[in-house]
Coordinates of C-alpha atoms and ligand atoms in Angstrom, one line a residue:
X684 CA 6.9 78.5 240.3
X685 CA 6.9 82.5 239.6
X686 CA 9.1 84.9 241.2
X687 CA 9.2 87.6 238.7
X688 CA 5.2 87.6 238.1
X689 CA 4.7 90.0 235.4
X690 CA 1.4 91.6 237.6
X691 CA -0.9 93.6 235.8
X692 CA -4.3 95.1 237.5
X693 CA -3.6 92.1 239.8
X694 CA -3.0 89.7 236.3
X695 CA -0.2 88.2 234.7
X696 CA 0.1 90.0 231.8
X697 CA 2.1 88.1 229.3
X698 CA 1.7 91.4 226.9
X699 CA 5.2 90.7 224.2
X700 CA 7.0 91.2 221.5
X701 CA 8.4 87.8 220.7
X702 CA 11.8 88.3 218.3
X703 CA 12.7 85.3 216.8
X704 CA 16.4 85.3 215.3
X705 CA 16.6 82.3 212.9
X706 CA 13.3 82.9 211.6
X707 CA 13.2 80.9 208.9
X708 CA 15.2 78.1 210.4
X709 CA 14.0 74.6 211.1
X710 CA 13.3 75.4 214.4
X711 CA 10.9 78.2 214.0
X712 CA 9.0 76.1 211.2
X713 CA 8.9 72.6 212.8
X714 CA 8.5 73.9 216.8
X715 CA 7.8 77.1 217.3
X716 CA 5.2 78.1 215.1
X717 CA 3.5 75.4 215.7
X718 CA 4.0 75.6 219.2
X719 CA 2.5 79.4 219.1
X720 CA -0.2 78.3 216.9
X721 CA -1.5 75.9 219.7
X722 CA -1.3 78.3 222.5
X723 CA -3.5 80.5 220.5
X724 CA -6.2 77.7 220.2
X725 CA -5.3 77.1 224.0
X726 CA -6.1 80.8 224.6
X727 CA -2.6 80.9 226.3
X728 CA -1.7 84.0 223.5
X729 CA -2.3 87.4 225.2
X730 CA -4.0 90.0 224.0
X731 CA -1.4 92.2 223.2
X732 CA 1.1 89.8 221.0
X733 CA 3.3 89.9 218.4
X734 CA 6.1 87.9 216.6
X735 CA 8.7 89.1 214.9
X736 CA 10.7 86.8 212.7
X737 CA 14.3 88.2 211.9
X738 CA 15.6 86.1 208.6
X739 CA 18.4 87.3 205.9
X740 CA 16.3 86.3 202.7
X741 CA 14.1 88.8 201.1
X742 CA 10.8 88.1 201.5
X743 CA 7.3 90.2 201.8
X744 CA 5.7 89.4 204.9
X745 CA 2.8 87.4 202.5
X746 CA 5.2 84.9 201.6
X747 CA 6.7 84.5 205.2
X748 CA 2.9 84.1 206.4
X749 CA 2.0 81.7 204.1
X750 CA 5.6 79.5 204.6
X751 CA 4.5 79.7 208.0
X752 CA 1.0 78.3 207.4
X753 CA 2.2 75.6 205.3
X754 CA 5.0 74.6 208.7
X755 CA 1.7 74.4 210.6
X756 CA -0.4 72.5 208.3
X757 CA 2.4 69.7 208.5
X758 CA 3.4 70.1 212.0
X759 CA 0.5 71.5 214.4
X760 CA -1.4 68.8 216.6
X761 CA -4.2 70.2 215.8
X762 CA -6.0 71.2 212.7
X763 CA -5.9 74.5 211.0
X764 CA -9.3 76.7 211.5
X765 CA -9.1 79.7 209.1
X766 CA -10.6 81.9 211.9
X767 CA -7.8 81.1 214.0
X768 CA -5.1 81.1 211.5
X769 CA -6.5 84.4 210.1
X770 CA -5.8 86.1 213.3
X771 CA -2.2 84.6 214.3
X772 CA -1.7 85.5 211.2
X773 CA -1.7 89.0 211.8
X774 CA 0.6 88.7 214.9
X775 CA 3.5 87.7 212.4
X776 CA 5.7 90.0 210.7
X777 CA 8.8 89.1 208.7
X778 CA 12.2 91.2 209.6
X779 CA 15.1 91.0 207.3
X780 CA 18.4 92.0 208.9
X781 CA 21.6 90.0 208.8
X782 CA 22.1 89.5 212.2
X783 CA 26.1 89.7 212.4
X784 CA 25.8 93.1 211.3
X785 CA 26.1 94.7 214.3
X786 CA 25.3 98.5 212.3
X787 CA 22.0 97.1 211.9
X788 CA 20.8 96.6 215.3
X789 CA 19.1 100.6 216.4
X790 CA 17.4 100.0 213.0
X791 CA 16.0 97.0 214.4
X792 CA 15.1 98.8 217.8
X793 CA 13.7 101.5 216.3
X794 CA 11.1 99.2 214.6
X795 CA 10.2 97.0 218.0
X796 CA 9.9 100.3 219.8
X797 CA 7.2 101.7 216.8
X798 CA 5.7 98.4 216.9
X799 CA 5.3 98.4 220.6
X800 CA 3.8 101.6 220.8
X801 CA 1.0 100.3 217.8
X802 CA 0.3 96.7 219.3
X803 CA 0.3 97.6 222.8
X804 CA 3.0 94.9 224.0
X805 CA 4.3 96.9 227.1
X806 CA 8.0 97.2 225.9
X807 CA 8.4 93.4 226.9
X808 CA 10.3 91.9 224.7
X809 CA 11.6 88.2 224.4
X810 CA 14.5 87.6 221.9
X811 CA 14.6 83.7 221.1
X812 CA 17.9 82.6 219.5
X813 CA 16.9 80.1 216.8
X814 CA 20.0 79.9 215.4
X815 CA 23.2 77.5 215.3
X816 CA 25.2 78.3 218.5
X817 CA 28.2 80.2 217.1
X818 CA 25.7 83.1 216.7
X819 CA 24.6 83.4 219.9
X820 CA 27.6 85.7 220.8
X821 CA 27.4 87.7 218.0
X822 CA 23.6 88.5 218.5
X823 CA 23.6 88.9 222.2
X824 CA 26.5 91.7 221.5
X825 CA 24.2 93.2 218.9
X826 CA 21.7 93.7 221.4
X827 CA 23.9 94.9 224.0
X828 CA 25.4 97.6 221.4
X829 CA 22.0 98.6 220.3
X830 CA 20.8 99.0 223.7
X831 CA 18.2 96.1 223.5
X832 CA 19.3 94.4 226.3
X833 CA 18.1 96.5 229.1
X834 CA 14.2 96.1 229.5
X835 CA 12.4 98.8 228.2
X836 CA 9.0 97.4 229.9
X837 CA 8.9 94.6 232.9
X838 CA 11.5 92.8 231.4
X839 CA 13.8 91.9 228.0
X840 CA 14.6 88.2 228.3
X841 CA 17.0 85.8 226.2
X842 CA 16.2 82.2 225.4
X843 CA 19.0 80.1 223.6
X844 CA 18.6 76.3 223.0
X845 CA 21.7 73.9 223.5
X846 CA 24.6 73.0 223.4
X847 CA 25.4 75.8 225.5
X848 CA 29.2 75.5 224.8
X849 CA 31.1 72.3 223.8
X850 CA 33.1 71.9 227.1
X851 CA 33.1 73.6 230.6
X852 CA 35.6 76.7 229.2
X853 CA 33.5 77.1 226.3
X854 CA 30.0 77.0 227.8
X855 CA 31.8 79.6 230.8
X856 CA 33.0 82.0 227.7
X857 CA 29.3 81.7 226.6
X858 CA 28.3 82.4 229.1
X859 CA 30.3 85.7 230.7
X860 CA 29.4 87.3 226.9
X861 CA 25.8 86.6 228.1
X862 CA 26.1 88.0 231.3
X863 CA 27.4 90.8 230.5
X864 CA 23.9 91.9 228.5
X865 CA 21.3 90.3 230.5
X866 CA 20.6 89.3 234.1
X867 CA 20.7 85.7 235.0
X868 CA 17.3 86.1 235.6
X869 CA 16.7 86.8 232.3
X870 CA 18.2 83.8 231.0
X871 CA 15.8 81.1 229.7
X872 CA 18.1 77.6 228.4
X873 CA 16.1 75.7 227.1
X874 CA 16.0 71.6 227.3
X875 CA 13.5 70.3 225.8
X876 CA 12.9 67.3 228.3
X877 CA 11.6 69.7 231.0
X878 CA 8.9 70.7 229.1
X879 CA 7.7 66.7 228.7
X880 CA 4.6 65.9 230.6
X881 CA 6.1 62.9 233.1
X882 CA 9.4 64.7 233.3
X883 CA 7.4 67.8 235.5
X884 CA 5.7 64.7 236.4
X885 CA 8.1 63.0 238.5
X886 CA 8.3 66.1 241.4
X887 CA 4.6 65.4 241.5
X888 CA 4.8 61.2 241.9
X889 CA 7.6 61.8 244.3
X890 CA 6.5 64.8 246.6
X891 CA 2.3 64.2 246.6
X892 CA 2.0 60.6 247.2
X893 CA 3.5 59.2 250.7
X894 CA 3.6 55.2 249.6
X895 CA 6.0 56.6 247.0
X896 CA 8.3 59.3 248.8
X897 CA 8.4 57.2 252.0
X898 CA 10.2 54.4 249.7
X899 CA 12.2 56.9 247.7
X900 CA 15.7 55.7 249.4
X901 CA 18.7 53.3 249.4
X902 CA 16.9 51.0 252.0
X903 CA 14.3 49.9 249.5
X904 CA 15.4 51.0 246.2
X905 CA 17.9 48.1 244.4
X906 CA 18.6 50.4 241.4
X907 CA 17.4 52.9 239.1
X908 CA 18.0 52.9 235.7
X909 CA 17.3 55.9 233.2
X910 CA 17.1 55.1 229.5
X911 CA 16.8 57.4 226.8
X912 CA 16.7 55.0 223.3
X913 CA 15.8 56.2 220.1
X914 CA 15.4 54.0 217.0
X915 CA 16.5 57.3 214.5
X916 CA 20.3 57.5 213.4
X917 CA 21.7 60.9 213.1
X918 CA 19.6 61.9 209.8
X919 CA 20.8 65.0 208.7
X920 CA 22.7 65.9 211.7
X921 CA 26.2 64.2 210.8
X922 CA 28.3 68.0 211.5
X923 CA 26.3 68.8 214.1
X924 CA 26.3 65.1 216.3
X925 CA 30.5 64.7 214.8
X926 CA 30.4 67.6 217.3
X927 CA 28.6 66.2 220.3
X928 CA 28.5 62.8 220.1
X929 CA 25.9 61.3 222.9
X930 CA 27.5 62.6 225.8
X931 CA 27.2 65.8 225.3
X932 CA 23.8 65.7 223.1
X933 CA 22.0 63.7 225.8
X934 CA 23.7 63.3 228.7
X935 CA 25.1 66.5 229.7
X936 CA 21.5 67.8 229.9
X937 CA 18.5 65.6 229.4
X938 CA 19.9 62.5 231.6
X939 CA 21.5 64.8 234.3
X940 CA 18.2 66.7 234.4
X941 CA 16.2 63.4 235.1
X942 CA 18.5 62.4 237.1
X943 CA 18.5 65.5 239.7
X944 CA 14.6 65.0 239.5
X945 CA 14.5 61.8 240.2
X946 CA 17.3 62.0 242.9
X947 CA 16.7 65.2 244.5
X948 CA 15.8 66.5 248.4
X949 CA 12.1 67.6 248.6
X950 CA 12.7 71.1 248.3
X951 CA 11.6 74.0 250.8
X952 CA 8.9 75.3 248.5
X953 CA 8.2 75.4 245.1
X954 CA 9.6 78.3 244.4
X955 CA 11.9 77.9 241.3
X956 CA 15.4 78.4 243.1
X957 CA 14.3 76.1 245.7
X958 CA 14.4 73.5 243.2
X959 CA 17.1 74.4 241.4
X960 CA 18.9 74.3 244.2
X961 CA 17.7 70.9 245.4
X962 CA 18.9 69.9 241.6
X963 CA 22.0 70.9 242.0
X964 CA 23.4 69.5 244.9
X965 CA 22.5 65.9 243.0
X966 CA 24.9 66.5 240.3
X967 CA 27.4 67.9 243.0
X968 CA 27.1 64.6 245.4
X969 CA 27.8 61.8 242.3
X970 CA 30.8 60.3 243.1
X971 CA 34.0 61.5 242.0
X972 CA 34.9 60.2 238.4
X973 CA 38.5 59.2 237.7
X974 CA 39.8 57.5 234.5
X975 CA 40.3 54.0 236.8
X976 CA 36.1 54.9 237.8
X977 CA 34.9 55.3 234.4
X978 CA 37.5 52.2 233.2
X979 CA 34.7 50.1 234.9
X980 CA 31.4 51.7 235.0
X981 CA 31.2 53.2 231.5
X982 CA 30.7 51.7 228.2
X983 CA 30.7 53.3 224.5
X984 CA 29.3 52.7 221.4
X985 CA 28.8 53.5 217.8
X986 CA 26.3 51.8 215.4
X987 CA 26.9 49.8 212.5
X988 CA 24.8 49.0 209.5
X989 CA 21.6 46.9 210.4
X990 CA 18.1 46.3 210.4
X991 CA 15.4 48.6 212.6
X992 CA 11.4 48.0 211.2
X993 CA 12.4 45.5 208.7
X994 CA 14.4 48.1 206.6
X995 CA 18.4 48.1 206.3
X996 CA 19.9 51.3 207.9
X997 CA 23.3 52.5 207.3
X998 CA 26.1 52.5 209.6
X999 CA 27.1 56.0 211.8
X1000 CA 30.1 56.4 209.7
X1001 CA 28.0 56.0 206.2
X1002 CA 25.7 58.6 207.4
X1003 CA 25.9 62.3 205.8
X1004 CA 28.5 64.7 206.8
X1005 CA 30.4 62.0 209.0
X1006 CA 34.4 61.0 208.2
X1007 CA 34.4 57.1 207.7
X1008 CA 36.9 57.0 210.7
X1009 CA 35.0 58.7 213.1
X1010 CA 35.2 58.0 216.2
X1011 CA 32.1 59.7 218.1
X1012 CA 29.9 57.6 220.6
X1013 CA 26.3 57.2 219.8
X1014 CA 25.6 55.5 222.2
X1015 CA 27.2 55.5 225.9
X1016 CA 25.8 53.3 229.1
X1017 CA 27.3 54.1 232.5
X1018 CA 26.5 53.2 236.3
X1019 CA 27.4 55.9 238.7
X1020 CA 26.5 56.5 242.6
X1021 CA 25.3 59.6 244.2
X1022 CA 26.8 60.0 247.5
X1023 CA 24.7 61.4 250.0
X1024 CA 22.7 59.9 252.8
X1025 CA 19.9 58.6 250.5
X1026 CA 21.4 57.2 248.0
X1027 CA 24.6 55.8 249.0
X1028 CA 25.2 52.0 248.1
X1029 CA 22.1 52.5 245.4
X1030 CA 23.3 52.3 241.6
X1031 CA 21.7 54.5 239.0
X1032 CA 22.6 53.4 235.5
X1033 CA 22.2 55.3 232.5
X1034 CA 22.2 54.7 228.8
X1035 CA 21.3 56.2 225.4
X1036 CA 21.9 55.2 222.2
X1037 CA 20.7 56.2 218.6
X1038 CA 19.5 53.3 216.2
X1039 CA 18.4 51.0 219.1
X1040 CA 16.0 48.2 218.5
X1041 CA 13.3 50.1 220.5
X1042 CA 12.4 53.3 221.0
X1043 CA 11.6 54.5 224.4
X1044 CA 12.1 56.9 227.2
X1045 CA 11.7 55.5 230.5
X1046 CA 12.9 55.5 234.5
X1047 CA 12.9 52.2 236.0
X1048 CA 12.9 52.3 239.9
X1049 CA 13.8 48.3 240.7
X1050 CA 12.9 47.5 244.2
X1051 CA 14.6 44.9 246.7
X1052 CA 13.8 41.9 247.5
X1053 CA 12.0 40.5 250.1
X1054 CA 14.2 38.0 252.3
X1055 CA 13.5 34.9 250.8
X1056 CA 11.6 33.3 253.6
X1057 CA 7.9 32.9 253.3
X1058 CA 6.9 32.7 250.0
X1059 CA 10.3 31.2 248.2
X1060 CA 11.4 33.2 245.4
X1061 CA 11.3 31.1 242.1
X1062 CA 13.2 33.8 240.0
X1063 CA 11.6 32.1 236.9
X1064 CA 8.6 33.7 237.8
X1065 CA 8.4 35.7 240.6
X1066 CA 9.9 39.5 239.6
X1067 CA 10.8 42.3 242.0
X1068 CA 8.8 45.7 242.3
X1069 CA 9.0 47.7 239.4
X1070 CA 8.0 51.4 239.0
X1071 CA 8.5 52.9 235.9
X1072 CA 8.0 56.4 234.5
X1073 CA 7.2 56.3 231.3
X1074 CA 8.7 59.1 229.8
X1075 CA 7.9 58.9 225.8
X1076 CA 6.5 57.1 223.6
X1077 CA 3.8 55.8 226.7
X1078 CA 3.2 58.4 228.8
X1079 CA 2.2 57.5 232.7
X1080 CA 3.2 54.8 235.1
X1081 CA 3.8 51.4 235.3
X1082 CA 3.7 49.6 239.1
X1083 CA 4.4 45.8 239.1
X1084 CA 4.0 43.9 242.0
X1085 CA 3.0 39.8 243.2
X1086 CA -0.2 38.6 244.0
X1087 CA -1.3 34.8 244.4
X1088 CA -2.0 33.1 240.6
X1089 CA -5.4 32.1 240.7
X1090 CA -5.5 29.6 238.1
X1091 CA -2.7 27.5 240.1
X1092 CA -4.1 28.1 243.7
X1093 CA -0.1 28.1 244.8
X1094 CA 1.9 30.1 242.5
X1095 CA 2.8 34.0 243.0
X1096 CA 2.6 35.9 239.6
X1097 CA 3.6 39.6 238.8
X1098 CA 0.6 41.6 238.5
X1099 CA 1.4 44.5 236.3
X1100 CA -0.7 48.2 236.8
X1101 CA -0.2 50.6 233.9
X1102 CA -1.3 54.2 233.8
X1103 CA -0.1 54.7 231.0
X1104 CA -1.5 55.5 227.7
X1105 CA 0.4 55.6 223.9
X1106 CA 1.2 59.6 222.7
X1107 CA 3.5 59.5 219.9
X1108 CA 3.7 63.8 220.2
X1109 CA 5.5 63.2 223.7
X1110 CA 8.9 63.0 221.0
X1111 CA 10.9 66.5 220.6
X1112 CA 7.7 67.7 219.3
X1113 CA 5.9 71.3 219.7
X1114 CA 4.2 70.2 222.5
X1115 CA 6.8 70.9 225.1
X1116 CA 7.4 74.3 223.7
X1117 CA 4.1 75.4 223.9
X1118 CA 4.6 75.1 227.6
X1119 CA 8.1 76.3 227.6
X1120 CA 7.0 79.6 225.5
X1121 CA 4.2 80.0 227.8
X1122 CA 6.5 79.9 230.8
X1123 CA 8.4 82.5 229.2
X1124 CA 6.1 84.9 228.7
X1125 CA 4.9 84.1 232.2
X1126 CA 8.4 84.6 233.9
X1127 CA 9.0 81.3 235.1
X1128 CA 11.9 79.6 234.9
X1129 CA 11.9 75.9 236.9
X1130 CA 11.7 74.5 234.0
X1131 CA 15.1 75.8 232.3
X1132 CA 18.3 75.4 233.5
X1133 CA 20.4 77.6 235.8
X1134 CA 23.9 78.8 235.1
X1135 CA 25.3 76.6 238.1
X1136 CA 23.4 73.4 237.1
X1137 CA 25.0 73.9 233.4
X1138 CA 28.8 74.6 234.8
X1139 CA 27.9 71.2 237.4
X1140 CA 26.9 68.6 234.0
X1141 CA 29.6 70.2 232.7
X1142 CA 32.2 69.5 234.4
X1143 CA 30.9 65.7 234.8
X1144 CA 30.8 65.2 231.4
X1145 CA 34.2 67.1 230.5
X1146 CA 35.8 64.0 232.7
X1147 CA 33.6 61.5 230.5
X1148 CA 34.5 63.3 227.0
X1149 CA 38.1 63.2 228.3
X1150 CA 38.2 59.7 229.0
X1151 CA 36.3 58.6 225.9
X1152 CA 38.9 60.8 223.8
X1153 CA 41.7 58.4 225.0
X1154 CA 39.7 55.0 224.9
X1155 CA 40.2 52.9 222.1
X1156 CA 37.0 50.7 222.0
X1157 CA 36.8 49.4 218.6
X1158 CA 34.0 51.3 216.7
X1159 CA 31.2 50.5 215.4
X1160 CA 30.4 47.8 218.2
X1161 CA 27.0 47.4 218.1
X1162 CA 24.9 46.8 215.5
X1163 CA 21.5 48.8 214.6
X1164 CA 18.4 47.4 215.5
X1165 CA 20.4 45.8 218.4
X1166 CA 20.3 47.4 222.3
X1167 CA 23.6 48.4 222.0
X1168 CA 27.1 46.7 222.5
X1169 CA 27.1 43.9 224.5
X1170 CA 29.3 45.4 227.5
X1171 CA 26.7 47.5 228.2
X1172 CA 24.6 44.4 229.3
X1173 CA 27.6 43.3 231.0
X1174 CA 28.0 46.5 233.1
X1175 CA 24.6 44.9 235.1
X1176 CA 24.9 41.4 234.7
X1177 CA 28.1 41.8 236.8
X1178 CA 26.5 43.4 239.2
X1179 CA 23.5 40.4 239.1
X1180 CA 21.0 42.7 237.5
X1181 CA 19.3 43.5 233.9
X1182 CA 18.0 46.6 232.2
X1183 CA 14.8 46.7 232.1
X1184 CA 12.6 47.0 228.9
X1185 CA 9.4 47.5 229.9
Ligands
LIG232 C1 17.8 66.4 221.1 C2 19.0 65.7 220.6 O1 18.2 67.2 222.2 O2 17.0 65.4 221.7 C3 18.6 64.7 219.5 O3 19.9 66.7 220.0 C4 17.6 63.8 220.0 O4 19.8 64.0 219.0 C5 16.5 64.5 220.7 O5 17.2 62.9 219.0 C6 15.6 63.5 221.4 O6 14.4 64.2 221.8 P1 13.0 63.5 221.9 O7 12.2 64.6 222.5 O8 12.6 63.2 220.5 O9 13.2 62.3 222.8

C-alpha cells in the first residue's frame, strides 16, 4: 500500500519522465516496452508521460521507434492498434550518451529539464537501470554529480533489477554508493516474482479467508514445500549464471520472498513497511545454518546432457560461455525450519533446478494426518490435504481433500478442487512489469524489496555459497529431463515424505 501518494487536486498523479539507461538492451525490448505498451491500452499511462531511452549507438529517434515497434509486435500480449501505437509512439524519444561518461550527465539534465517543462511531467523523474549491474555504480554517481538525484518535482526515484551484489559485502558496497544519491525511499529493487499474480496472491488466501489462516500453523501443517522448476537450461546466459549459479539467481530472492509470504505474521496494516517488516523477521527466525546443518539438509546439482520434449539438450558445461569444469549448481534442494512459535517442528523444503523434466512454479502446503482411527488410512489410496498455489504455468489453487467413493459404497478417494486455469504469460514475462512500473509511478513499494530484507537473504545464502564452495558433489549429477539428483528425493524420503508434483 501507498505512503508517499503522489496527490494531485486530490489524484494520484503519476505525471513522469521515465529515463531508461540500457535502452536498447534486451530488457527494454523484451519487458519493458512491452510492459509500457500494455499499460497504455490499460489506460494506466498518465496524461503527462514520457520515456526517455538513453543508448550509446547512433540512431534517429525514427529508427529507435520503429525497433521498438517491432519488440512489441513480437512481445506485447496484446495486439498492435495503430491508434494506440501512434500515440506511445510519440512518448518515446531516443537519447545517446555513453553513460560512464560522467562529463555528460548536466547535458543530459539540461534536456529532461526542457523536456519537462514541454510535456508537462512535474519534474518527476524515474531513472530505470537496464543495464548489467557493474554499471549501476557508475550511473548512480553520474546522477549524483550532475545533480539528478535530488527530486526536482515530488520525487526522483531509482529502480535497479538484480543481482544486487554477488555476496553480502558486495551487495552492502552497492548499496552505501546508492545511498548516498537517493533516499531509501526512493529505492525500487526489483524481483520479478512479486509482480506474479498468486505471488500478491498468497497475503490475500492467507489473511481474507479464516478456514485458511486459522490452519496456517505447525499444529496442522506437515510440511511446505516451494518449488521453482524450469525446463530451460541457461541459453545464452552461461557468463552471467557461471556467476550466480542457482543460489544466488533464485534463491537469494525469489524463494526467500515466497517464503516470507508464505511464512509471515499477519501484519498491523497494509501499509508497505508493515509488511516488510512482517517479511523480514521470517528470514531472521530460520534456524541458524552451520556447515554440519547444511551437510544434511541441502543438496546440489548440475545437469547433464538429456532429453526434455523429446529433443536432446546439452549438458550445463557444454552450454555457451561455461568452462567444461565448472562447477556452478543449477539446481539446489534444501529443508530448513523457521523458528518461531508458528512454525517450529514444521519443515519447509525448497528446490529449483534448470532443465527439470517439468516446468512449474508452485507452493504445496501438505497437511497432517488424521489419527488413524475411524476411517483406516490405506496409503495406497487415501492422500493427505493438499493446498497448492499455483504459481506459474497454472495460475490459482488447488485444495485436495477425501470424500466417500461412490462407485465402491466403502472406499474414501481424494477429491481434487482446482481453481486454477493454464496462463503461459505468468513466466518472466511483461506482465509483471506492467504492474511493477505502475507501482512506480504510483509510489508504492510492497512489492520491491527493502534494503534490510536484501542484507537478511544475504547473509543466508553467503553461508549456503560458502558451503557449496567447499563441497565436492560430483558434477553433473542429474540428468536433464530428470527432477534432479536423486538425494534430493532422498532429503524427504528420510523424513517419510515426497515432493509433490501436482
Ligand atoms: C530470473 C532468473 O530471475 O528468473 C532466471 O535469472 C530464471 O534464471 C527466471 O529463468 C525465471 O523467471 P520466470 O518468471 O520465468 O519463472
Amino acid at each position: 500500500m501507498m505512503e508517499n501518494k503522489n496527490i494531485l487536486n486530490g489524484e494520484y498523479d503519476l505525471s513522469a519522465i521515465l529515463v531508461i539507461f540500457g535502452g536498447t538492451g534486451d530488457l527494454t525490448h523484451r519487458k519493458l516496452m512491452p510492459a509500457i505498451y500494455n499499460m497504455l491500452l490499460d489506460g494506466l499511462l498518465p496524461e503527462h508521460f514520457r520515456v526517455v531511452s538513453i543508448g550509446r549507438r547512433d540512431k534517429s529517434e525514427d529508427e529507435y521507434r520503429n525497433e521498438v515497434r517491432a519488440s512489441i509486435d513480437k512481445f506485447s500480449r496484446n495486439k498492435v492498434d495503430e491508434d494506440k501505437w501512434a500515440k506511445l509512439r510519440e512518448l518515446i524519444l531516443y537519447y545517446k550518451f555513453d553513460f560512464r561518461d560522467h562529463d555528460g550527465y548536466p547535458a543530459l539534465k539540461e534536456y529532461l529539464d526542457k523536456l519537462d517543462d514541454r510535456a508537462g511531467t512535474g519534474g518527476n523523474l524515474v531513472y530505470y537501470l537496464a543495464v548489467a549491474p557493474e554499471y549501476f555504480e557508475t550511473i548512480v554517481q553520474g546522477l549524483q554529480k550532475g545533480n539528478m538525484a535530488k527530486a526536482k518535482g515530488l520525487y526522483s526515484r531509482l529502480v535497479i533489477e538484480k543481482p544486487f551484489g554477488k555476496d553480502l559485502i558486495t551487495a552492502r558496497q552497492l548499496n552505501k554508493k546508492l545511498l548516498e544519491a537517493f533516499e531509501e525511499k526512493d529505492i525500487y529493487r526489483i524481483d520479478h516474482y512479486l509482480g506474479k499474480e498468486m505471488i500478491q496472491n498468497i497475503m490475500v488466501l492467507r489473511f481474507s479467508n479464516p478456514i485458511f489462516e486459522a490452519i496456517w500453523n505447525n499444529k496442522l501443517i506437515d510440511n511446505i514445500q516451494i518449488s521453482l522448476n524450469e525446463k530451460l537450461g541457461v541459453g545464452t546466459r552461461g557468463d552471467y549464471y557461471e556467476q550466480a549459479g542457482a543460489i544466488r539467481d533464485m534463491v537469494q530472492n525469489h524463494i526467500m520472498q515466497i517464503l516470507s509470504l508464505v511464512a509471515m505474521e499477519p501484519p498491523v496494516n497494509l501499509k508497505t513497511d508493515s509488511i516488510r517488516t512482517e517479511k523480514l523477521k521470517v528470514v531472521e527466525a530460520i534456524e541458524e545454518i552451520t556447515p554440519e546443518f547444511l551437510r544434511d539438509n541441502i543438496v546440489f546439482g548440475q545437469y547433464g546432457r538429456g532429453i526434455i520434449d523429446g529433443i536432446e539438450v546439452p549438458g550445463y558445461v557444454e552450454e555457451g560461455r561455461v568452462p567444461k569444469d565448472s562447477r556452478t549448481e543449477t539446481f539446489v534442494a534444501m529443508k530448513l525450519h523457521i523458528n518461531n512459535f508458528r512454525w517450529a517442528g514444521t519443515p519447509f523444503y525448497i528446490r529449483t533446478g534448470k532443465r527439470l523434466g517439468n516446468y512449474g512454479a508452485e507452493i504445496v502446503i501438505q497437511f497432517k494426518d488424521l489419527p488413524n482411527i475411524l476411517y483406516f488410512k490405506d496409503s495406497n489410496i487415501q492422500e493427505p490435504n493438499l493446498l497448492v498455489i499455483r504459481i506459474q504455468p497454472n495460475v490459482g489453487v488447488f485444495f485436495q481433500f477425501n470424500t466417500k467413493d461412490f462407485s465402491t459404497h466403502h472406499d474414501i478417494v481424494p477429491t481434487k478442487m482446482d481453481t486454477s486455469y493454464a496462463n503461459p504469460s505468468q513466466g518472466n514475462t511483461p506482465e509483471a512489469y506492467e504492474r511493477l512500473i505502475y507501482d512506480i509511478l504510483r509510489g508504492d513499494s510492497t512489492l520491491f524489496s527493502r534494503w534490510d530484507e536484501v542484507e537478511a537473504t544475504w547473509t543466508f545464502a553467503d553461508k549456503i555459497i560458502r558451503y557449496r564452495e567447499q563441497s565436492n558433489v560430483k558434477f553433473p549429477n542429474y540428468e536433464a529431463g530428470s527432477m534432479g539428483p536423486m538425494e534430493a528425493i532422498k532429503l524427504l524420503e528420510n523424513d517419510n515424505r515426497k515432493w509433490w508434483n501436482i
